[in-house]
């Protein structure tokens, strides 16, 4: 049985990674020297320095805070804005439709005036009803008016008017 082995390029990459990790872990901490005023910083940059930190850019004097450059801050802000999902305002909720009166299911059958009172004959399915104008057909409908062309019914729960056309009897 053949043993598993790593290719030469993969072995080299792993060795290089291990070496760079060891170097990164061996970096010394920041120096315990006080921070110099800005005027002295510019002067010390002009002369060659033999301080231990001159060849190590990762070392900072103690008390000096790390701060990203303005360009890095700008790039980070632009990336955050680009990564943020666009804010889409929510559409206002659609109000439910206003309730309307149902179809009364009544048909005009005729009209009669007797003793100063007016009555209409309405058909509800197979049952004819005689209703005085101004009285209730059922608990939800009341006959309001009767004219030569239409009967006006009021749907009491919504106080809504519905018309029934008056058709000539054949």
Short mmCIF file of N, CA and C in Angstrom, two decimals, residues 15-136:
data_model
loop_
_atom_site.label_atom_id
_atom_site.label_comp_id
_atom_site.label_asym_id
_atom_site.label_seq_id
_atom_site.Cartn_x
_atom_site.Cartn_y
_atom_site.Cartn_z
N UNK A 15 6.44 25.09 4.76
CA UNK A 15 7.66 25.46 5.46
C UNK A 15 7.80 26.98 5.53
N UNK A 16 7.51 27.66 4.41
CA UNK A 16 7.58 29.12 4.36
C UNK A 16 6.55 29.74 5.32
N UNK A 17 5.35 29.19 5.36
CA UNK A 17 4.31 29.70 6.26
C UNK A 17 4.74 29.53 7.72
N UNK A 18 5.30 28.41 8.05
CA UNK A 18 5.75 28.18 9.43
C UNK A 18 6.87 29.14 9.81
N UNK A 19 7.79 29.39 8.89
CA UNK A 19 8.91 30.31 9.17
C UNK A 19 8.39 31.73 9.37
N UNK A 20 7.50 32.20 8.49
CA UNK A 20 6.96 33.57 8.62
C UNK A 20 6.12 33.71 9.88
N UNK A 21 5.40 32.69 10.27
CA UNK A 21 4.62 32.74 11.51
C UNK A 21 5.54 32.86 12.71
N UNK A 22 6.64 32.13 12.73
CA UNK A 22 7.60 32.21 13.83
C UNK A 22 8.20 33.60 13.92
N UNK A 23 8.53 34.21 12.77
CA UNK A 23 9.10 35.57 12.77
C UNK A 23 8.08 36.56 13.29
N UNK A 24 6.83 36.44 12.87
CA UNK A 24 5.79 37.37 13.32
C UNK A 24 5.56 37.26 14.82
N UNK A 25 5.66 36.07 15.36
CA UNK A 25 5.46 35.88 16.79
C UNK A 25 6.63 36.40 17.62
N UNK A 26 7.81 36.53 17.01
CA UNK A 26 9.00 36.98 17.75
C UNK A 26 9.19 38.49 17.72
N UNK A 27 8.27 39.24 17.11
CA UNK A 27 8.39 40.70 17.09
C UNK A 27 8.36 41.23 18.50
N UNK A 28 9.24 42.16 18.83
CA UNK A 28 9.21 42.71 20.20
C UNK A 28 8.03 43.67 20.36
N UNK A 29 7.64 43.89 21.62
CA UNK A 29 6.55 44.82 21.92
C UNK A 29 7.04 46.25 21.74
N UNK A 30 6.13 47.22 21.92
CA UNK A 30 6.47 48.63 21.78
C UNK A 30 7.52 49.01 22.82
N UNK A 31 8.34 49.98 22.45
CA UNK A 31 9.38 50.46 23.37
C UNK A 31 8.76 51.23 24.51
N UNK A 32 9.46 51.23 25.63
CA UNK A 32 8.97 51.98 26.78
C UNK A 32 9.60 53.36 26.83
N UNK A 33 9.82 53.97 25.69
CA UNK A 33 10.38 55.32 25.67
C UNK A 33 9.24 56.30 25.52
N UNK A 34 9.38 57.48 26.15
CA UNK A 34 8.31 58.47 26.03
C UNK A 34 8.23 58.99 24.60
N UNK A 35 7.04 59.40 24.21
CA UNK A 35 6.83 59.94 22.87
C UNK A 35 7.46 61.32 22.79
N UNK A 36 8.12 61.58 21.66
CA UNK A 36 8.76 62.87 21.46
C UNK A 36 7.74 63.87 20.91
N UNK A 37 7.91 65.16 21.24
CA UNK A 37 7.03 66.18 20.67
C UNK A 37 7.20 66.20 19.15
N UNK A 38 6.19 66.68 18.42
CA UNK A 38 6.24 66.68 16.96
C UNK A 38 7.47 67.39 16.38
N UNK A 39 7.92 68.44 17.02
CA UNK A 39 9.09 69.15 16.48
C UNK A 39 10.33 68.26 16.53
N UNK A 40 10.46 67.45 17.56
CA UNK A 40 11.61 66.56 17.66
C UNK A 40 11.48 65.36 16.75
N UNK A 41 10.25 64.94 16.46
CA UNK A 41 10.03 63.80 15.58
C UNK A 41 10.56 64.11 14.19
N UNK A 42 10.26 65.30 13.66
CA UNK A 42 10.72 65.68 12.32
C UNK A 42 12.25 65.80 12.30
N UNK A 43 12.80 66.30 13.37
CA UNK A 43 14.26 66.45 13.42
C UNK A 43 14.92 65.09 13.49
N UNK A 44 14.32 64.16 14.23
CA UNK A 44 14.95 62.84 14.35
C UNK A 44 14.79 62.06 13.06
N UNK A 45 13.81 62.36 12.26
CA UNK A 45 13.65 61.66 10.99
C UNK A 45 14.69 62.11 9.98
N UNK A 46 15.15 63.35 10.10
CA UNK A 46 16.15 63.86 9.16
C UNK A 46 17.52 63.23 9.41
N UNK A 47 17.87 62.98 10.67
CA UNK A 47 19.17 62.38 10.96
C UNK A 47 19.03 60.88 10.98
N UNK A 48 20.12 60.22 10.79
CA UNK A 48 20.12 58.77 10.91
C UNK A 48 20.15 58.42 12.37
N UNK A 49 19.39 57.48 12.74
CA UNK A 49 19.28 57.12 14.15
C UNK A 49 19.82 55.72 14.34
N UNK A 50 20.37 55.49 15.49
CA UNK A 50 20.89 54.17 15.80
C UNK A 50 20.03 53.48 16.86
N UNK A 51 18.84 54.04 17.06
CA UNK A 51 17.96 53.43 18.07
C UNK A 51 17.47 52.08 17.57
N UNK A 52 17.15 51.18 18.48
CA UNK A 52 16.75 49.83 18.09
C UNK A 52 15.48 49.83 17.24
N UNK A 53 14.64 50.86 17.32
CA UNK A 53 13.40 50.87 16.57
C UNK A 53 13.55 51.39 15.16
N UNK A 54 14.73 51.89 14.77
CA UNK A 54 14.84 52.50 13.45
C UNK A 54 14.71 51.48 12.33
N UNK A 55 15.12 50.27 12.55
CA UNK A 55 15.00 49.26 11.51
C UNK A 55 13.75 48.42 11.67
N UNK A 56 12.93 48.69 12.67
CA UNK A 56 11.74 47.89 12.92
C UNK A 56 10.51 48.80 12.85
N UNK A 57 9.85 48.86 11.70
CA UNK A 57 8.72 49.78 11.56
C UNK A 57 7.51 49.37 12.39
N UNK A 58 7.49 48.13 12.89
CA UNK A 58 6.35 47.71 13.69
C UNK A 58 6.43 48.17 15.13
N UNK A 59 7.56 48.75 15.52
CA UNK A 59 7.74 49.18 16.90
C UNK A 59 7.36 50.64 17.04
N UNK A 60 6.64 50.95 18.10
CA UNK A 60 6.23 52.32 18.40
C UNK A 60 6.69 52.66 19.80
N UNK A 61 6.99 53.89 20.01
CA UNK A 61 7.31 54.29 21.39
C UNK A 61 6.07 54.12 22.27
N UNK A 62 6.28 53.85 23.55
CA UNK A 62 5.18 53.66 24.48
C UNK A 62 4.35 54.94 24.56
N UNK A 63 3.05 54.80 24.70
CA UNK A 63 2.17 55.95 24.81
C UNK A 63 1.68 56.45 23.47
N UNK A 64 2.30 56.03 22.40
CA UNK A 64 1.87 56.47 21.07
C UNK A 64 0.78 55.52 20.59
N UNK A 65 -0.35 56.05 20.30
CA UNK A 65 -1.49 55.25 19.86
C UNK A 65 -1.41 55.02 18.36
N UNK A 66 -1.77 53.84 17.93
CA UNK A 66 -1.83 53.56 16.50
C UNK A 66 -3.12 54.13 15.96
N UNK A 67 -3.02 54.74 14.82
CA UNK A 67 -4.17 55.34 14.17
C UNK A 67 -4.04 55.12 12.68
N UNK A 68 -5.08 54.66 12.02
CA UNK A 68 -4.97 54.48 10.57
C UNK A 68 -4.86 55.83 9.89
N UNK A 69 -4.25 55.83 8.73
CA UNK A 69 -4.09 57.07 7.99
C UNK A 69 -5.45 57.56 7.51
N UNK A 70 -5.49 58.82 7.10
CA UNK A 70 -6.75 59.39 6.60
C UNK A 70 -7.24 58.64 5.37
N UNK A 71 -6.31 58.23 4.50
CA UNK A 71 -6.70 57.50 3.30
C UNK A 71 -7.32 56.14 3.68
N UNK A 72 -6.73 55.46 4.68
CA UNK A 72 -7.28 54.18 5.12
C UNK A 72 -8.66 54.37 5.74
N UNK A 73 -8.82 55.43 6.53
CA UNK A 73 -10.12 55.71 7.13
C UNK A 73 -11.16 56.00 6.06
N UNK A 74 -10.79 56.76 5.05
CA UNK A 74 -11.70 57.10 3.96
C UNK A 74 -12.12 55.83 3.20
N UNK A 75 -11.11 54.96 2.90
CA UNK A 75 -11.42 53.72 2.19
C UNK A 75 -12.34 52.83 3.02
N UNK A 76 -12.09 52.75 4.33
CA UNK A 76 -12.93 51.93 5.20
C UNK A 76 -14.36 52.48 5.26
N UNK A 77 -14.50 53.81 5.32
CA UNK A 77 -15.83 54.41 5.35
C UNK A 77 -16.57 54.16 4.04
N UNK A 78 -15.86 54.29 2.91
CA UNK A 78 -16.49 54.04 1.61
C UNK A 78 -16.90 52.58 1.48
N UNK A 79 -16.05 51.67 1.98
CA UNK A 79 -16.38 50.25 1.92
C UNK A 79 -17.59 49.94 2.79
N UNK A 80 -17.69 50.58 3.96
CA UNK A 80 -18.83 50.34 4.84
C UNK A 80 -20.12 50.85 4.20
N UNK A 81 -20.05 52.01 3.55
CA UNK A 81 -21.23 52.56 2.90
C UNK A 81 -21.64 51.68 1.73
N UNK A 82 -20.65 51.19 0.96
CA UNK A 82 -20.95 50.34 -0.19
C UNK A 82 -21.52 49.00 0.27
N UNK A 83 -21.05 48.48 1.40
CA UNK A 83 -21.50 47.18 1.88
C UNK A 83 -22.87 47.26 2.53
N UNK A 84 -23.23 48.43 3.02
CA UNK A 84 -24.52 48.57 3.69
C UNK A 84 -25.64 48.39 2.68
N UNK A 85 -26.66 47.67 3.09
CA UNK A 85 -27.79 47.46 2.20
C UNK A 85 -28.53 48.78 2.00
N UNK A 86 -28.98 49.05 0.79
CA UNK A 86 -29.72 50.29 0.57
C UNK A 86 -31.02 50.27 1.39
N UNK A 87 -31.33 51.40 1.95
CA UNK A 87 -32.53 51.52 2.78
C UNK A 87 -33.70 51.84 1.86
N UNK A 88 -34.63 50.93 1.81
CA UNK A 88 -35.82 51.12 0.99
C UNK A 88 -36.97 51.42 1.94
N UNK A 89 -37.58 52.59 1.80
CA UNK A 89 -38.68 52.89 2.71
C UNK A 89 -39.84 51.94 2.47
N UNK A 90 -40.45 51.52 3.54
CA UNK A 90 -41.58 50.62 3.44
C UNK A 90 -42.80 51.36 2.90
N UNK A 91 -43.53 50.69 2.05
CA UNK A 91 -44.75 51.29 1.54
C UNK A 91 -45.76 51.36 2.67
N UNK A 92 -46.54 52.41 2.71
CA UNK A 92 -47.53 52.49 3.77
C UNK A 92 -48.52 51.33 3.62
N UNK A 93 -48.99 50.81 4.73
CA UNK A 93 -49.91 49.68 4.63
C UNK A 93 -51.19 50.08 3.91
N UNK A 94 -51.68 49.17 3.11
CA UNK A 94 -52.90 49.44 2.35
C UNK A 94 -54.07 49.22 3.29
N UNK A 95 -54.90 50.25 3.46
CA UNK A 95 -56.03 50.08 4.37
C UNK A 95 -57.02 49.07 3.77
N UNK A 96 -57.70 48.34 4.62
CA UNK A 96 -58.68 47.39 4.10
C UNK A 96 -59.80 48.16 3.39
N UNK A 97 -60.41 47.55 2.40
CA UNK A 97 -61.47 48.26 1.69
C UNK A 97 -62.64 48.58 2.63
N UNK A 98 -63.26 49.70 2.35
CA UNK A 98 -64.39 50.13 3.16
C UNK A 98 -65.52 49.12 2.98
N UNK A 99 -66.14 48.70 4.06
CA UNK A 99 -67.23 47.74 3.92
C UNK A 99 -68.40 48.37 3.17
N UNK A 100 -69.06 47.57 2.38
CA UNK A 100 -70.21 48.06 1.63
C UNK A 100 -71.41 47.16 1.94
N UNK A 101 -72.55 47.70 1.65
CA UNK A 101 -73.78 46.94 1.89
C UNK A 101 -73.88 45.79 0.90
N UNK A 102 -74.33 44.64 1.36
CA UNK A 102 -74.50 43.52 0.44
C UNK A 102 -75.74 43.73 -0.44
N UNK A 103 -75.87 42.90 -1.42
CA UNK A 103 -77.05 42.96 -2.28
C UNK A 103 -78.26 42.55 -1.43
N UNK A 104 -79.33 43.36 -1.46
CA UNK A 104 -80.48 43.02 -0.61
C UNK A 104 -81.20 41.75 -1.05
N UNK A 105 -81.03 41.35 -2.27
CA UNK A 105 -81.70 40.13 -2.75
C UNK A 105 -83.20 40.31 -2.88
N UNK A 106 -83.66 41.54 -3.05
CA UNK A 106 -85.09 41.83 -3.17
C UNK A 106 -85.41 42.29 -4.59
N UNK A 107 -86.60 41.96 -5.03
CA UNK A 107 -87.07 42.44 -6.34
C UNK A 107 -88.40 43.16 -6.14
N UNK A 108 -88.63 44.15 -6.96
CA UNK A 108 -89.86 44.94 -6.89
C UNK A 108 -90.98 44.15 -7.57
N UNK A 109 -92.11 44.00 -6.85
CA UNK A 109 -93.26 43.30 -7.41
C UNK A 109 -94.45 44.22 -7.63
N UNK A 110 -94.55 45.31 -6.88
CA UNK A 110 -95.67 46.23 -7.05
C UNK A 110 -95.78 47.19 -5.89
N UNK A 111 -96.81 48.10 -6.03
CA UNK A 111 -97.00 49.12 -5.00
C UNK A 111 -98.50 49.38 -4.87
N UNK A 112 -98.89 49.73 -3.63
CA UNK A 112 -100.30 50.04 -3.38
C UNK A 112 -100.37 51.15 -2.35
N UNK A 113 -101.32 52.06 -2.51
CA UNK A 113 -101.60 53.12 -1.53
C UNK A 113 -102.97 52.81 -0.95
N UNK A 114 -103.05 52.69 0.37
CA UNK A 114 -104.30 52.34 1.03
C UNK A 114 -104.39 53.08 2.34
N UNK A 115 -105.51 53.77 2.56
CA UNK A 115 -105.79 54.52 3.79
C UNK A 115 -104.67 55.51 4.10
N UNK A 116 -104.15 56.18 3.10
CA UNK A 116 -103.11 57.18 3.30
C UNK A 116 -101.73 56.59 3.56
N UNK A 117 -101.61 55.30 3.48
CA UNK A 117 -100.31 54.64 3.67
C UNK A 117 -99.88 54.03 2.35
N UNK A 118 -98.54 53.98 2.16
CA UNK A 118 -97.99 53.37 0.95
C UNK A 118 -97.31 52.07 1.32
N UNK A 119 -97.57 51.04 0.51
CA UNK A 119 -96.97 49.74 0.71
C UNK A 119 -96.29 49.32 -0.59
N UNK A 120 -95.20 48.57 -0.43
CA UNK A 120 -94.54 48.00 -1.61
C UNK A 120 -94.53 46.49 -1.45
N UNK A 121 -94.62 45.82 -2.60
CA UNK A 121 -94.54 44.37 -2.63
C UNK A 121 -93.13 44.02 -3.11
N UNK A 122 -92.42 43.32 -2.26
CA UNK A 122 -91.05 42.93 -2.59
C UNK A 122 -90.95 41.42 -2.58
N UNK A 123 -90.22 40.88 -3.52
CA UNK A 123 -90.00 39.45 -3.56
C UNK A 123 -88.62 39.12 -3.02
N UNK A 124 -88.58 38.21 -2.07
CA UNK A 124 -87.31 37.74 -1.52
C UNK A 124 -87.28 36.24 -1.76
N UNK A 125 -86.61 35.84 -2.83
CA UNK A 125 -86.65 34.43 -3.23
C UNK A 125 -88.04 34.10 -3.73
N UNK A 126 -88.67 33.09 -3.15
CA UNK A 126 -90.01 32.68 -3.55
C UNK A 126 -91.07 33.31 -2.65
N UNK A 127 -90.65 34.06 -1.62
CA UNK A 127 -91.60 34.64 -0.67
C UNK A 127 -91.85 36.12 -0.98
N UNK A 128 -93.09 36.48 -1.31
CA UNK A 128 -93.40 37.90 -1.46
C UNK A 128 -93.64 38.52 -0.08
N UNK A 129 -93.25 39.78 0.05
CA UNK A 129 -93.44 40.49 1.32
C UNK A 129 -94.14 41.80 1.03
N UNK A 130 -95.02 42.20 1.92
CA UNK A 130 -95.69 43.49 1.83
C UNK A 130 -95.09 44.33 2.95
N UNK A 131 -94.46 45.46 2.57
CA UNK A 131 -93.75 46.30 3.54
C UNK A 131 -94.24 47.73 3.41
N UNK A 132 -94.56 48.34 4.55
CA UNK A 132 -94.96 49.74 4.54
C UNK A 132 -93.71 50.60 4.38
N UNK A 133 -93.83 51.70 3.65
CA UNK A 133 -92.69 52.59 3.44
C UNK A 133 -92.32 53.20 4.80
N UNK A 134 -91.05 53.10 5.16
CA UNK A 134 -90.55 53.58 6.45
C UNK A 134 -90.38 52.45 7.46
N UNK A 135 -90.81 51.23 7.13
CA UNK A 135 -90.66 50.12 8.08
C UNK A 135 -89.60 49.14 7.59
N UNK A 136 -89.30 48.16 8.43
CA UNK A 136 -88.22 47.22 8.16
C UNK A 136 -88.67 46.06 7.27
#
